[in-house]
């Protein structure tokens, strides 16, 4: 598992490589603006993930669930669409994230993640 700094750098790199790694801007001010925008996007991803993990932590039923949620990284971005069409107006309610979290069977998905990690460890031990 990567430490927090390495995880952040990987997220930052993923955001900067969205335009085939081309630098955005021709002047120093434009490039600094792009750098700060990239940092803002990374901070938004962190906040979004932290909000989700915290919301699930609050509704978790036992200590095992809480420990699992505490082990998750707020730096993950595989579930976030970084490219594509974004529509910023909607009739969705303000608490749509909470509604999705209440409907999602995250315990089933977390069991699948733990099982896949255990399987990977066993396979690695077999190879060594």
mmCIF file with all atom_site columns, C-alpha atoms in Angstrom, residues 17-110:
data_model
loop_
_atom_site.group_PDB
_atom_site.id
_atom_site.type_symbol
_atom_site.label_atom_id
_atom_site.label_alt_id
_atom_site.label_comp_id
_atom_site.label_asym_id
_atom_site.label_entity_id
_atom_site.label_seq_id
_atom_site.pdbx_PDB_ins_code
_atom_site.Cartn_x
_atom_site.Cartn_y
_atom_site.Cartn_z
_atom_site.occupancy
_atom_site.B_iso_or_equiv
_atom_site.pdbx_formal_charge
_atom_site.auth_seq_id
_atom_site.auth_comp_id
_atom_site.auth_asym_id
_atom_site.auth_atom_id
_atom_site.pdbx_PDB_model_num
ATOM 1  C CA . UNK A 1 17  ? -2.351  13.310 -17.721 1.00 0.00 ? 17  UNK A CA 1
ATOM 2  C CA . UNK A 1 18  ? -5.952  13.824 -18.818 1.00 0.00 ? 18  UNK A CA 1
ATOM 3  C CA . UNK A 1 19  ? -4.823  15.840 -21.847 1.00 0.00 ? 19  UNK A CA 1
ATOM 4  C CA . UNK A 1 20  ? -2.217  13.286 -22.962 1.00 0.00 ? 20  UNK A CA 1
ATOM 5  C CA . UNK A 1 21  ? 0.254   14.900 -20.594 1.00 0.00 ? 21  UNK A CA 1
ATOM 6  C CA . UNK A 1 22  ? 0.410   18.131 -22.544 1.00 0.00 ? 22  UNK A CA 1
ATOM 7  C CA . UNK A 1 23  ? 1.096   21.224 -20.497 1.00 0.00 ? 23  UNK A CA 1
ATOM 8  C CA . UNK A 1 24  ? -1.798  23.586 -20.300 1.00 0.00 ? 24  UNK A CA 1
ATOM 9  C CA . UNK A 1 25  ? -0.945  27.168 -21.020 1.00 0.00 ? 25  UNK A CA 1
ATOM 10 C CA . UNK A 1 26  ? 1.855   28.964 -22.749 1.00 0.00 ? 26  UNK A CA 1
ATOM 11 C CA . UNK A 1 27  ? 2.878   31.433 -20.088 1.00 0.00 ? 27  UNK A CA 1
ATOM 12 C CA . UNK A 1 28  ? 4.107   30.901 -16.564 1.00 0.00 ? 28  UNK A CA 1
ATOM 13 C CA . UNK A 1 29  ? 0.878   32.346 -15.146 1.00 0.00 ? 29  UNK A CA 1
ATOM 14 C CA . UNK A 1 30  ? -1.278  29.971 -17.235 1.00 0.00 ? 30  UNK A CA 1
ATOM 15 C CA . UNK A 1 31  ? 0.774   26.948 -16.134 1.00 0.00 ? 31  UNK A CA 1
ATOM 16 C CA . UNK A 1 32  ? 0.588   28.012 -12.474 1.00 0.00 ? 32  UNK A CA 1
ATOM 17 C CA . UNK A 1 33  ? -3.178  28.430 -12.855 1.00 0.00 ? 33  UNK A CA 1
ATOM 18 C CA . UNK A 1 34  ? -3.388  24.883 -14.272 1.00 0.00 ? 34  UNK A CA 1
ATOM 19 C CA . UNK A 1 35  ? -1.262  23.598 -11.384 1.00 0.00 ? 35  UNK A CA 1
ATOM 20 C CA . UNK A 1 36  ? -3.557  25.199 -8.805  1.00 0.00 ? 36  UNK A CA 1
ATOM 21 C CA . UNK A 1 37  ? -6.684  23.928 -10.609 1.00 0.00 ? 37  UNK A CA 1
ATOM 22 C CA . UNK A 1 38  ? -5.228  20.419 -10.554 1.00 0.00 ? 38  UNK A CA 1
ATOM 23 C CA . UNK A 1 39  ? -4.599  20.739 -6.818  1.00 0.00 ? 39  UNK A CA 1
ATOM 24 C CA . UNK A 1 40  ? -8.201  21.933 -6.358  1.00 0.00 ? 40  UNK A CA 1
ATOM 25 C CA . UNK A 1 41  ? -9.565  18.916 -8.255  1.00 0.00 ? 41  UNK A CA 1
ATOM 26 C CA . UNK A 1 42  ? -7.427  16.597 -6.091  1.00 0.00 ? 42  UNK A CA 1
ATOM 27 C CA . UNK A 1 43  ? -8.762  18.306 -2.941  1.00 0.00 ? 43  UNK A CA 1
ATOM 28 C CA . UNK A 1 44  ? -12.334 17.861 -4.188  1.00 0.00 ? 44  UNK A CA 1
ATOM 29 C CA . UNK A 1 45  ? -11.703 14.136 -4.776  1.00 0.00 ? 45  UNK A CA 1
ATOM 30 C CA . UNK A 1 46  ? -10.305 13.856 -1.233  1.00 0.00 ? 46  UNK A CA 1
ATOM 31 C CA . UNK A 1 47  ? -13.295 15.649 0.248   1.00 0.00 ? 47  UNK A CA 1
ATOM 32 C CA . UNK A 1 48  ? -15.808 13.570 -1.728  1.00 0.00 ? 48  UNK A CA 1
ATOM 33 C CA . UNK A 1 49  ? -14.185 10.290 -0.675  1.00 0.00 ? 49  UNK A CA 1
ATOM 34 C CA . UNK A 1 50  ? -13.832 11.392 2.935   1.00 0.00 ? 50  UNK A CA 1
ATOM 35 C CA . UNK A 1 51  ? -17.499 12.399 3.013   1.00 0.00 ? 51  UNK A CA 1
ATOM 36 C CA . UNK A 1 52  ? -18.543 8.977  1.691   1.00 0.00 ? 52  UNK A CA 1
ATOM 37 C CA . UNK A 1 53  ? -16.299 7.048  4.091   1.00 0.00 ? 53  UNK A CA 1
ATOM 38 C CA . UNK A 1 54  ? -17.455 9.154  7.035   1.00 0.00 ? 54  UNK A CA 1
ATOM 39 C CA . UNK A 1 55  ? -21.134 8.720  6.133   1.00 0.00 ? 55  UNK A CA 1
ATOM 40 C CA . UNK A 1 56  ? -20.709 4.944  5.915   1.00 0.00 ? 56  UNK A CA 1
ATOM 41 C CA . UNK A 1 57  ? -18.751 4.959  9.183   1.00 0.00 ? 57  UNK A CA 1
ATOM 42 C CA . UNK A 1 58  ? -21.607 6.734  10.957  1.00 0.00 ? 58  UNK A CA 1
ATOM 43 C CA . UNK A 1 59  ? -24.173 4.130  9.864   1.00 0.00 ? 59  UNK A CA 1
ATOM 44 C CA . UNK A 1 60  ? -21.916 1.099  10.385  1.00 0.00 ? 60  UNK A CA 1
ATOM 45 C CA . UNK A 1 61  ? -23.227 -1.418 12.872  1.00 0.00 ? 61  UNK A CA 1
ATOM 46 C CA . UNK A 1 62  ? -20.154 -2.992 14.448  1.00 0.00 ? 62  UNK A CA 1
ATOM 47 C CA . UNK A 1 63  ? -16.447 -2.496 15.084  1.00 0.00 ? 63  UNK A CA 1
ATOM 48 C CA . UNK A 1 64  ? -15.360 -4.734 12.174  1.00 0.00 ? 64  UNK A CA 1
ATOM 49 C CA . UNK A 1 65  ? -17.208 -2.523 9.715   1.00 0.00 ? 65  UNK A CA 1
ATOM 50 C CA . UNK A 1 66  ? -15.712 0.597  11.285  1.00 0.00 ? 66  UNK A CA 1
ATOM 51 C CA . UNK A 1 67  ? -12.181 -0.836 11.146  1.00 0.00 ? 67  UNK A CA 1
ATOM 52 C CA . UNK A 1 68  ? -12.639 -1.722 7.473   1.00 0.00 ? 68  UNK A CA 1
ATOM 53 C CA . UNK A 1 69  ? -13.866 1.783  6.644   1.00 0.00 ? 69  UNK A CA 1
ATOM 54 C CA . UNK A 1 70  ? -10.970 3.307  8.575   1.00 0.00 ? 70  UNK A CA 1
ATOM 55 C CA . UNK A 1 71  ? -8.550  1.339  6.402   1.00 0.00 ? 71  UNK A CA 1
ATOM 56 C CA . UNK A 1 72  ? -9.877  2.863  3.158   1.00 0.00 ? 72  UNK A CA 1
ATOM 57 C CA . UNK A 1 73  ? -7.956  5.618  1.438   1.00 0.00 ? 73  UNK A CA 1
ATOM 58 C CA . UNK A 1 74  ? -9.647  8.920  0.616   1.00 0.00 ? 74  UNK A CA 1
ATOM 59 C CA . UNK A 1 75  ? -7.238  9.255  -2.315  1.00 0.00 ? 75  UNK A CA 1
ATOM 60 C CA . UNK A 1 76  ? -8.892  6.605  -4.509  1.00 0.00 ? 76  UNK A CA 1
ATOM 61 C CA . UNK A 1 77  ? -10.244 7.810  -7.827  1.00 0.00 ? 77  UNK A CA 1
ATOM 62 C CA . UNK A 1 78  ? -11.203 4.658  -9.747  1.00 0.00 ? 78  UNK A CA 1
ATOM 63 C CA . UNK A 1 79  ? -14.885 5.332  -9.066  1.00 0.00 ? 79  UNK A CA 1
ATOM 64 C CA . UNK A 1 80  ? -14.689 8.920  -10.321 1.00 0.00 ? 80  UNK A CA 1
ATOM 65 C CA . UNK A 1 81  ? -15.090 9.822  -13.992 1.00 0.00 ? 81  UNK A CA 1
ATOM 66 C CA . UNK A 1 82  ? -12.252 12.209 -14.741 1.00 0.00 ? 82  UNK A CA 1
ATOM 67 C CA . UNK A 1 83  ? -13.047 12.432 -18.459 1.00 0.00 ? 83  UNK A CA 1
ATOM 68 C CA . UNK A 1 84  ? -16.373 12.837 -20.139 1.00 0.00 ? 84  UNK A CA 1
ATOM 69 C CA . UNK A 1 85  ? -19.400 15.061 -20.303 1.00 0.00 ? 85  UNK A CA 1
ATOM 70 C CA . UNK A 1 86  ? -20.287 16.920 -17.138 1.00 0.00 ? 86  UNK A CA 1
ATOM 71 C CA . UNK A 1 87  ? -23.696 18.428 -16.538 1.00 0.00 ? 87  UNK A CA 1
ATOM 72 C CA . UNK A 1 88  ? -23.800 20.834 -13.617 1.00 0.00 ? 88  UNK A CA 1
ATOM 73 C CA . UNK A 1 89  ? -27.520 21.508 -13.416 1.00 0.00 ? 89  UNK A CA 1
ATOM 74 C CA . UNK A 1 90  ? -29.958 18.980 -12.130 1.00 0.00 ? 90  UNK A CA 1
ATOM 75 C CA . UNK A 1 91  ? -33.252 18.462 -10.383 1.00 0.00 ? 91  UNK A CA 1
ATOM 76 C CA . UNK A 1 92  ? -31.610 15.969 -8.025  1.00 0.00 ? 92  UNK A CA 1
ATOM 77 C CA . UNK A 1 93  ? -32.169 16.586 -4.320  1.00 0.00 ? 93  UNK A CA 1
ATOM 78 C CA . UNK A 1 94  ? -29.369 18.186 -2.342  1.00 0.00 ? 94  UNK A CA 1
ATOM 79 C CA . UNK A 1 95  ? -28.802 14.997 -0.319  1.00 0.00 ? 95  UNK A CA 1
ATOM 80 C CA . UNK A 1 96  ? -28.445 12.621 -3.281  1.00 0.00 ? 96  UNK A CA 1
ATOM 81 C CA . UNK A 1 97  ? -25.131 11.223 -1.998  1.00 0.00 ? 97  UNK A CA 1
ATOM 82 C CA . UNK A 1 98  ? -26.689 10.174 1.300   1.00 0.00 ? 98  UNK A CA 1
ATOM 83 C CA . UNK A 1 99  ? -29.589 8.539  -0.547  1.00 0.00 ? 99  UNK A CA 1
ATOM 84 C CA . UNK A 1 100 ? -27.174 6.542  -2.729  1.00 0.00 ? 100 UNK A CA 1
ATOM 85 C CA . UNK A 1 101 ? -25.159 5.445  0.314   1.00 0.00 ? 101 UNK A CA 1
ATOM 86 C CA . UNK A 1 102 ? -28.286 4.264  2.118   1.00 0.00 ? 102 UNK A CA 1
ATOM 87 C CA . UNK A 1 103 ? -29.260 2.102  -0.870  1.00 0.00 ? 103 UNK A CA 1
ATOM 88 C CA . UNK A 1 104 ? -25.802 0.697  -1.649  1.00 0.00 ? 104 UNK A CA 1
ATOM 89 C CA . UNK A 1 105 ? -24.861 -2.679 -0.173  1.00 0.00 ? 105 UNK A CA 1
ATOM 90 C CA . UNK A 1 106 ? -21.315 -1.652 0.695   1.00 0.00 ? 106 UNK A CA 1
ATOM 91 C CA . UNK A 1 107 ? -20.860 -4.533 3.132   1.00 0.00 ? 107 UNK A CA 1
ATOM 92 C CA . UNK A 1 108 ? -21.164 -7.057 0.295   1.00 0.00 ? 108 UNK A CA 1
ATOM 93 C CA . UNK A 1 109 ? -18.674 -5.088 -1.798  1.00 0.00 ? 109 UNK A CA 1
ATOM 94 C CA . UNK A 1 110 ? -16.243 -4.736 1.105   1.00 0.00 ? 110 UNK A CA 1
#
